[in-house]
Amino acid sequence: MIQRVQSLFLFFSSILILIILFYAPVLFNQEGQTLILKNLRFPAIFLLISVLLSFFSIFQYKNRIKQLKLVSFARVAITFSFLLFFFTKDDSYQIYYGGLLLIIPYVILILSAYFIKKDEKLVKSADRIR
């Protein structure tokens, strides 16, 4: 359901990752050349995996445990992407603002996991009352 707050967070995280992937420069060198993340193969693949997992988990609202696992895997994919991006860059390049923007979708995914857990707790408490 798209009106749940965690679904909105997952959607915004997917959109933000796509914007970072295709438009935000992540590296620059002394000559002023910038590099977009889509030009780096393996970090881009992990970010696309994160987008797909986030978007797919929106439609798993009936199975909150599965949704929580998908969100966790999406966070791991963002972490791998950032680590690959950071450790495979050349010494001539420095990190630009697009590389640091990867923190925002990670935090959004943490918030969505929090609200999924809160939803699951609410459902379990309602089942105990019955």
mmCIF file with all atom_site columns, C-alpha atoms in Angstrom:
data_model
loop_
_atom_site.group_PDB
_atom_site.id
_atom_site.type_symbol
_atom_site.label_atom_id
_atom_site.label_alt_id
_atom_site.label_comp_id
_atom_site.label_asym_id
_atom_site.label_entity_id
_atom_site.label_seq_id
_atom_site.pdbx_PDB_ins_code
_atom_site.Cartn_x
_atom_site.Cartn_y
_atom_site.Cartn_z
_atom_site.occupancy
_atom_site.B_iso_or_equiv
_atom_site.pdbx_formal_charge
_atom_site.auth_seq_id
_atom_site.auth_comp_id
_atom_site.auth_asym_id
_atom_site.auth_atom_id
_atom_site.pdbx_PDB_model_num
ATOM 1   C CA . MET A 1 1   ? 0.000  0.000   0.000   1.00 0.00 ? 1   MET A CA 1
ATOM 2   C CA . ILE A 1 2   ? 1.449  3.313   -1.044  1.00 0.00 ? 2   ILE A CA 1
ATOM 3   C CA . GLN A 1 3   ? -0.179 5.322   1.762   1.00 0.00 ? 3   GLN A CA 1
ATOM 4   C CA . ARG A 1 4   ? 1.891  3.609   4.461   1.00 0.00 ? 4   ARG A CA 1
ATOM 5   C CA . VAL A 1 5   ? 4.808  5.764   5.582   1.00 0.00 ? 5   VAL A CA 1
ATOM 6   C CA . GLN A 1 6   ? 7.372  2.996   5.054   1.00 0.00 ? 6   GLN A CA 1
ATOM 7   C CA . SER A 1 7   ? 6.184  2.554   1.480   1.00 0.00 ? 7   SER A CA 1
ATOM 8   C CA . LEU A 1 8   ? 6.701  6.255   0.867   1.00 0.00 ? 8   LEU A CA 1
ATOM 9   C CA . PHE A 1 9   ? 10.186 6.021   2.380   1.00 0.00 ? 9   PHE A CA 1
ATOM 10  C CA . LEU A 1 10  ? 11.017 3.053   0.143   1.00 0.00 ? 10  LEU A CA 1
ATOM 11  C CA . PHE A 1 11  ? 9.758  4.903   -2.915  1.00 0.00 ? 11  PHE A CA 1
ATOM 12  C CA . PHE A 1 12  ? 11.738 8.056   -2.089  1.00 0.00 ? 12  PHE A CA 1
ATOM 13  C CA . SER A 1 13  ? 14.834 5.972   -1.446  1.00 0.00 ? 13  SER A CA 1
ATOM 14  C CA . SER A 1 14  ? 14.515 4.326   -4.870  1.00 0.00 ? 14  SER A CA 1
ATOM 15  C CA . ILE A 1 15  ? 14.040 7.650   -6.626  1.00 0.00 ? 15  ILE A CA 1
ATOM 16  C CA . LEU A 1 16  ? 16.918 9.270   -4.766  1.00 0.00 ? 16  LEU A CA 1
ATOM 17  C CA . ILE A 1 17  ? 19.291 6.416   -5.601  1.00 0.00 ? 17  ILE A CA 1
ATOM 18  C CA . LEU A 1 18  ? 18.359 6.688   -9.278  1.00 0.00 ? 18  LEU A CA 1
ATOM 19  C CA . ILE A 1 19  ? 19.008 10.439  -9.213  1.00 0.00 ? 19  ILE A CA 1
ATOM 20  C CA . ILE A 1 20  ? 22.392 9.896   -7.569  1.00 0.00 ? 20  ILE A CA 1
ATOM 21  C CA . LEU A 1 21  ? 23.216 7.111   -10.003 1.00 0.00 ? 21  LEU A CA 1
ATOM 22  C CA . PHE A 1 22  ? 22.512 9.040   -13.191 1.00 0.00 ? 22  PHE A CA 1
ATOM 23  C CA . TYR A 1 23  ? 22.864 12.749  -12.377 1.00 0.00 ? 23  TYR A CA 1
ATOM 24  C CA . ALA A 1 24  ? 25.006 13.473  -9.319  1.00 0.00 ? 24  ALA A CA 1
ATOM 25  C CA . PRO A 1 25  ? 28.771 13.684  -9.893  1.00 0.00 ? 25  PRO A CA 1
ATOM 26  C CA . VAL A 1 26  ? 30.585 11.509  -7.374  1.00 0.00 ? 26  VAL A CA 1
ATOM 27  C CA . LEU A 1 27  ? 34.238 12.087  -8.240  1.00 0.00 ? 27  LEU A CA 1
ATOM 28  C CA . PHE A 1 28  ? 36.241 15.025  -9.581  1.00 0.00 ? 28  PHE A CA 1
ATOM 29  C CA . ASN A 1 29  ? 39.895 15.584  -10.349 1.00 0.00 ? 29  ASN A CA 1
ATOM 30  C CA . GLN A 1 30  ? 42.214 18.600  -10.473 1.00 0.00 ? 30  GLN A CA 1
ATOM 31  C CA . GLU A 1 31  ? 41.345 19.382  -14.110 1.00 0.00 ? 31  GLU A CA 1
ATOM 32  C CA . GLY A 1 32  ? 37.711 19.830  -13.153 1.00 0.00 ? 32  GLY A CA 1
ATOM 33  C CA . GLN A 1 33  ? 36.456 16.607  -14.741 1.00 0.00 ? 33  GLN A CA 1
ATOM 34  C CA . THR A 1 34  ? 33.612 14.954  -12.894 1.00 0.00 ? 34  THR A CA 1
ATOM 35  C CA . LEU A 1 35  ? 32.613 11.319  -12.905 1.00 0.00 ? 35  LEU A CA 1
ATOM 36  C CA . ILE A 1 36  ? 29.053 10.041  -12.568 1.00 0.00 ? 36  ILE A CA 1
ATOM 37  C CA . LEU A 1 37  ? 28.409 6.816   -10.674 1.00 0.00 ? 37  LEU A CA 1
ATOM 38  C CA . LYS A 1 38  ? 26.828 5.059   -13.654 1.00 0.00 ? 38  LYS A CA 1
ATOM 39  C CA . ASN A 1 39  ? 30.282 5.037   -15.278 1.00 0.00 ? 39  ASN A CA 1
ATOM 40  C CA . LEU A 1 40  ? 31.631 2.863   -12.445 1.00 0.00 ? 40  LEU A CA 1
ATOM 41  C CA . ARG A 1 41  ? 30.385 -0.637  -13.209 1.00 0.00 ? 41  ARG A CA 1
ATOM 42  C CA . PHE A 1 42  ? 30.250 -2.533  -9.910  1.00 0.00 ? 42  PHE A CA 1
ATOM 43  C CA . PRO A 1 43  ? 29.041 0.255   -7.604  1.00 0.00 ? 43  PRO A CA 1
ATOM 44  C CA . ALA A 1 44  ? 26.326 1.050   -10.149 1.00 0.00 ? 44  ALA A CA 1
ATOM 45  C CA . ILE A 1 45  ? 25.225 -2.595  -10.238 1.00 0.00 ? 45  ILE A CA 1
ATOM 46  C CA . PHE A 1 46  ? 24.895 -2.700  -6.455  1.00 0.00 ? 46  PHE A CA 1
ATOM 47  C CA . LEU A 1 47  ? 22.914 0.538   -6.463  1.00 0.00 ? 47  LEU A CA 1
ATOM 48  C CA . LEU A 1 48  ? 20.565 -0.851  -9.109  1.00 0.00 ? 48  LEU A CA 1
ATOM 49  C CA . ILE A 1 49  ? 20.101 -3.960  -6.959  1.00 0.00 ? 49  ILE A CA 1
ATOM 50  C CA . SER A 1 50  ? 19.236 -1.690  -4.046  1.00 0.00 ? 50  SER A CA 1
ATOM 51  C CA . VAL A 1 51  ? 16.687 0.191   -6.173  1.00 0.00 ? 51  VAL A CA 1
ATOM 52  C CA . LEU A 1 52  ? 15.073 -3.040  -7.306  1.00 0.00 ? 52  LEU A CA 1
ATOM 53  C CA . LEU A 1 53  ? 14.923 -4.443  -3.772  1.00 0.00 ? 53  LEU A CA 1
ATOM 54  C CA . SER A 1 54  ? 13.461 -1.225  -2.391  1.00 0.00 ? 54  SER A CA 1
ATOM 55  C CA . PHE A 1 55  ? 10.870 -0.982  -5.118  1.00 0.00 ? 55  PHE A CA 1
ATOM 56  C CA . PHE A 1 56  ? 9.941  -4.667  -4.852  1.00 0.00 ? 56  PHE A CA 1
ATOM 57  C CA . SER A 1 57  ? 9.587  -4.435  -1.081  1.00 0.00 ? 57  SER A CA 1
ATOM 58  C CA . ILE A 1 58  ? 6.905  -1.754  -1.489  1.00 0.00 ? 58  ILE A CA 1
ATOM 59  C CA . PHE A 1 59  ? 4.576  -4.435  -2.847  1.00 0.00 ? 59  PHE A CA 1
ATOM 60  C CA . GLN A 1 60  ? 5.384  -6.913  -0.064  1.00 0.00 ? 60  GLN A CA 1
ATOM 61  C CA . TYR A 1 61  ? 3.258  -5.041  2.465   1.00 0.00 ? 61  TYR A CA 1
ATOM 62  C CA . LYS A 1 62  ? 1.306  -8.153  3.465   1.00 0.00 ? 62  LYS A CA 1
ATOM 63  C CA . ASN A 1 63  ? 4.470  -9.998  4.467   1.00 0.00 ? 63  ASN A CA 1
ATOM 64  C CA . ARG A 1 64  ? 6.262  -7.553  6.744   1.00 0.00 ? 64  ARG A CA 1
ATOM 65  C CA . ILE A 1 65  ? 9.051  -9.954  7.715   1.00 0.00 ? 65  ILE A CA 1
ATOM 66  C CA . LYS A 1 66  ? 9.958  -10.465 4.047   1.00 0.00 ? 66  LYS A CA 1
ATOM 67  C CA . GLN A 1 67  ? 9.708  -6.714  3.513   1.00 0.00 ? 67  GLN A CA 1
ATOM 68  C CA . LEU A 1 68  ? 12.097 -6.137  6.401   1.00 0.00 ? 68  LEU A CA 1
ATOM 69  C CA . LYS A 1 69  ? 14.607 -8.609  4.950   1.00 0.00 ? 69  LYS A CA 1
ATOM 70  C CA . LEU A 1 70  ? 14.430 -6.953  1.537   1.00 0.00 ? 70  LEU A CA 1
ATOM 71  C CA . VAL A 1 71  ? 15.070 -3.552  3.100   1.00 0.00 ? 71  VAL A CA 1
ATOM 72  C CA . SER A 1 72  ? 18.053 -4.970  4.981   1.00 0.00 ? 72  SER A CA 1
ATOM 73  C CA . PHE A 1 73  ? 19.493 -6.416  1.766   1.00 0.00 ? 73  PHE A CA 1
ATOM 74  C CA . ALA A 1 74  ? 18.958 -3.057  0.049   1.00 0.00 ? 74  ALA A CA 1
ATOM 75  C CA . ARG A 1 75  ? 20.952 -1.361  2.811   1.00 0.00 ? 75  ARG A CA 1
ATOM 76  C CA . VAL A 1 76  ? 23.716 -3.946  2.416   1.00 0.00 ? 76  VAL A CA 1
ATOM 77  C CA . ALA A 1 77  ? 23.758 -3.276  -1.344  1.00 0.00 ? 77  ALA A CA 1
ATOM 78  C CA . ILE A 1 78  ? 24.177 0.462   -0.716  1.00 0.00 ? 78  ILE A CA 1
ATOM 79  C CA . THR A 1 79  ? 26.999 -0.297  1.718   1.00 0.00 ? 79  THR A CA 1
ATOM 80  C CA . PHE A 1 80  ? 28.778 -2.524  -0.806  1.00 0.00 ? 80  PHE A CA 1
ATOM 81  C CA . SER A 1 81  ? 28.321 0.113   -3.474  1.00 0.00 ? 81  SER A CA 1
ATOM 82  C CA . PHE A 1 82  ? 29.826 2.812   -1.275  1.00 0.00 ? 82  PHE A CA 1
ATOM 83  C CA . LEU A 1 83  ? 32.747 0.591   -0.260  1.00 0.00 ? 83  LEU A CA 1
ATOM 84  C CA . LEU A 1 84  ? 33.456 -0.432  -3.852  1.00 0.00 ? 84  LEU A CA 1
ATOM 85  C CA . PHE A 1 85  ? 33.183 3.165   -4.949  1.00 0.00 ? 85  PHE A CA 1
ATOM 86  C CA . PHE A 1 86  ? 35.499 4.362   -2.203  1.00 0.00 ? 86  PHE A CA 1
ATOM 87  C CA . PHE A 1 87  ? 38.179 1.668   -2.508  1.00 0.00 ? 87  PHE A CA 1
ATOM 88  C CA . THR A 1 88  ? 38.339 1.470   -6.311  1.00 0.00 ? 88  THR A CA 1
ATOM 89  C CA . LYS A 1 89  ? 38.701 5.174   -7.010  1.00 0.00 ? 89  LYS A CA 1
ATOM 90  C CA . ASP A 1 90  ? 41.987 6.467   -8.388  1.00 0.00 ? 90  ASP A CA 1
ATOM 91  C CA . ASP A 1 91  ? 44.250 8.685   -6.326  1.00 0.00 ? 91  ASP A CA 1
ATOM 92  C CA . SER A 1 92  ? 43.814 11.481  -8.857  1.00 0.00 ? 92  SER A CA 1
ATOM 93  C CA . TYR A 1 93  ? 40.088 11.701  -8.078  1.00 0.00 ? 93  TYR A CA 1
ATOM 94  C CA . GLN A 1 94  ? 38.488 13.114  -4.955  1.00 0.00 ? 94  GLN A CA 1
ATOM 95  C CA . ILE A 1 95  ? 35.017 12.428  -3.605  1.00 0.00 ? 95  ILE A CA 1
ATOM 96  C CA . TYR A 1 96  ? 32.399 14.959  -4.677  1.00 0.00 ? 96  TYR A CA 1
ATOM 97  C CA . TYR A 1 97  ? 28.940 15.620  -3.193  1.00 0.00 ? 97  TYR A CA 1
ATOM 98  C CA . GLY A 1 98  ? 27.250 12.736  -5.054  1.00 0.00 ? 98  GLY A CA 1
ATOM 99  C CA . GLY A 1 99  ? 29.341 10.206  -3.171  1.00 0.00 ? 99  GLY A CA 1
ATOM 100 C CA . LEU A 1 100 ? 28.253 11.610  0.155   1.00 0.00 ? 100 LEU A CA 1
ATOM 101 C CA . LEU A 1 101 ? 24.599 11.750  -0.909  1.00 0.00 ? 101 LEU A CA 1
ATOM 102 C CA . LEU A 1 102 ? 24.521 7.946   -0.669  1.00 0.00 ? 102 LEU A CA 1
ATOM 103 C CA . ILE A 1 103 ? 24.084 8.397   3.070   1.00 0.00 ? 103 ILE A CA 1
ATOM 104 C CA . ILE A 1 104 ? 20.586 9.845   2.615   1.00 0.00 ? 104 ILE A CA 1
ATOM 105 C CA . PRO A 1 105 ? 18.940 6.747   1.004   1.00 0.00 ? 105 PRO A CA 1
ATOM 106 C CA . TYR A 1 106 ? 20.665 4.592   3.614   1.00 0.00 ? 106 TYR A CA 1
ATOM 107 C CA . VAL A 1 107 ? 19.103 6.632   6.419   1.00 0.00 ? 107 VAL A CA 1
ATOM 108 C CA . ILE A 1 108 ? 15.731 6.554   4.652   1.00 0.00 ? 108 ILE A CA 1
ATOM 109 C CA . LEU A 1 109 ? 15.944 2.752   4.487   1.00 0.00 ? 109 LEU A CA 1
ATOM 110 C CA . ILE A 1 110 ? 16.738 2.647   8.207   1.00 0.00 ? 110 ILE A CA 1
ATOM 111 C CA . LEU A 1 111 ? 13.617 4.741   8.851   1.00 0.00 ? 111 LEU A CA 1
ATOM 112 C CA . SER A 1 112 ? 11.489 2.479   6.682   1.00 0.00 ? 112 SER A CA 1
ATOM 113 C CA . ALA A 1 113 ? 12.780 -0.574  8.567   1.00 0.00 ? 113 ALA A CA 1
ATOM 114 C CA . TYR A 1 114 ? 11.845 1.138   11.827  1.00 0.00 ? 114 TYR A CA 1
ATOM 115 C CA . PHE A 1 115 ? 8.286  1.745   10.637  1.00 0.00 ? 115 PHE A CA 1
ATOM 116 C CA . ILE A 1 116 ? 7.969  -1.800  9.283   1.00 0.00 ? 116 ILE A CA 1
ATOM 117 C CA . LYS A 1 117 ? 8.998  -3.144  12.698  1.00 0.00 ? 117 LYS A CA 1
ATOM 118 C CA . LYS A 1 118 ? 6.532  -0.787  14.354  1.00 0.00 ? 118 LYS A CA 1
ATOM 119 C CA . ASP A 1 119 ? 3.779  -2.039  12.024  1.00 0.00 ? 119 ASP A CA 1
ATOM 120 C CA . GLU A 1 120 ? 4.641  -5.665  12.792  1.00 0.00 ? 120 GLU A CA 1
ATOM 121 C CA . LYS A 1 121 ? 4.578  -4.950  16.515  1.00 0.00 ? 121 LYS A CA 1
ATOM 122 C CA . LEU A 1 122 ? 1.134  -3.363  16.170  1.00 0.00 ? 122 LEU A CA 1
ATOM 123 C CA . VAL A 1 123 ? -0.224 -6.371  14.274  1.00 0.00 ? 123 VAL A CA 1
ATOM 124 C CA . LYS A 1 124 ? 1.181  -8.799  16.862  1.00 0.00 ? 124 LYS A CA 1
ATOM 125 C CA . SER A 1 125 ? -0.347 -6.820  19.713  1.00 0.00 ? 125 SER A CA 1
ATOM 126 C CA . ALA A 1 126 ? -3.732 -6.827  17.949  1.00 0.00 ? 126 ALA A CA 1
ATOM 127 C CA . ASP A 1 127 ? -3.477 -10.600 17.496  1.00 0.00 ? 127 ASP A CA 1
ATOM 128 C CA . ARG A 1 128 ? -2.811 -11.051 21.219  1.00 0.00 ? 128 ARG A CA 1
ATOM 129 C CA . ILE A 1 129 ? -5.938 -9.111  22.089  1.00 0.00 ? 129 ILE A CA 1
ATOM 130 C CA . ARG A 1 130 ? -8.129 -11.397 19.997  1.00 0.00 ? 130 ARG A CA 1
#
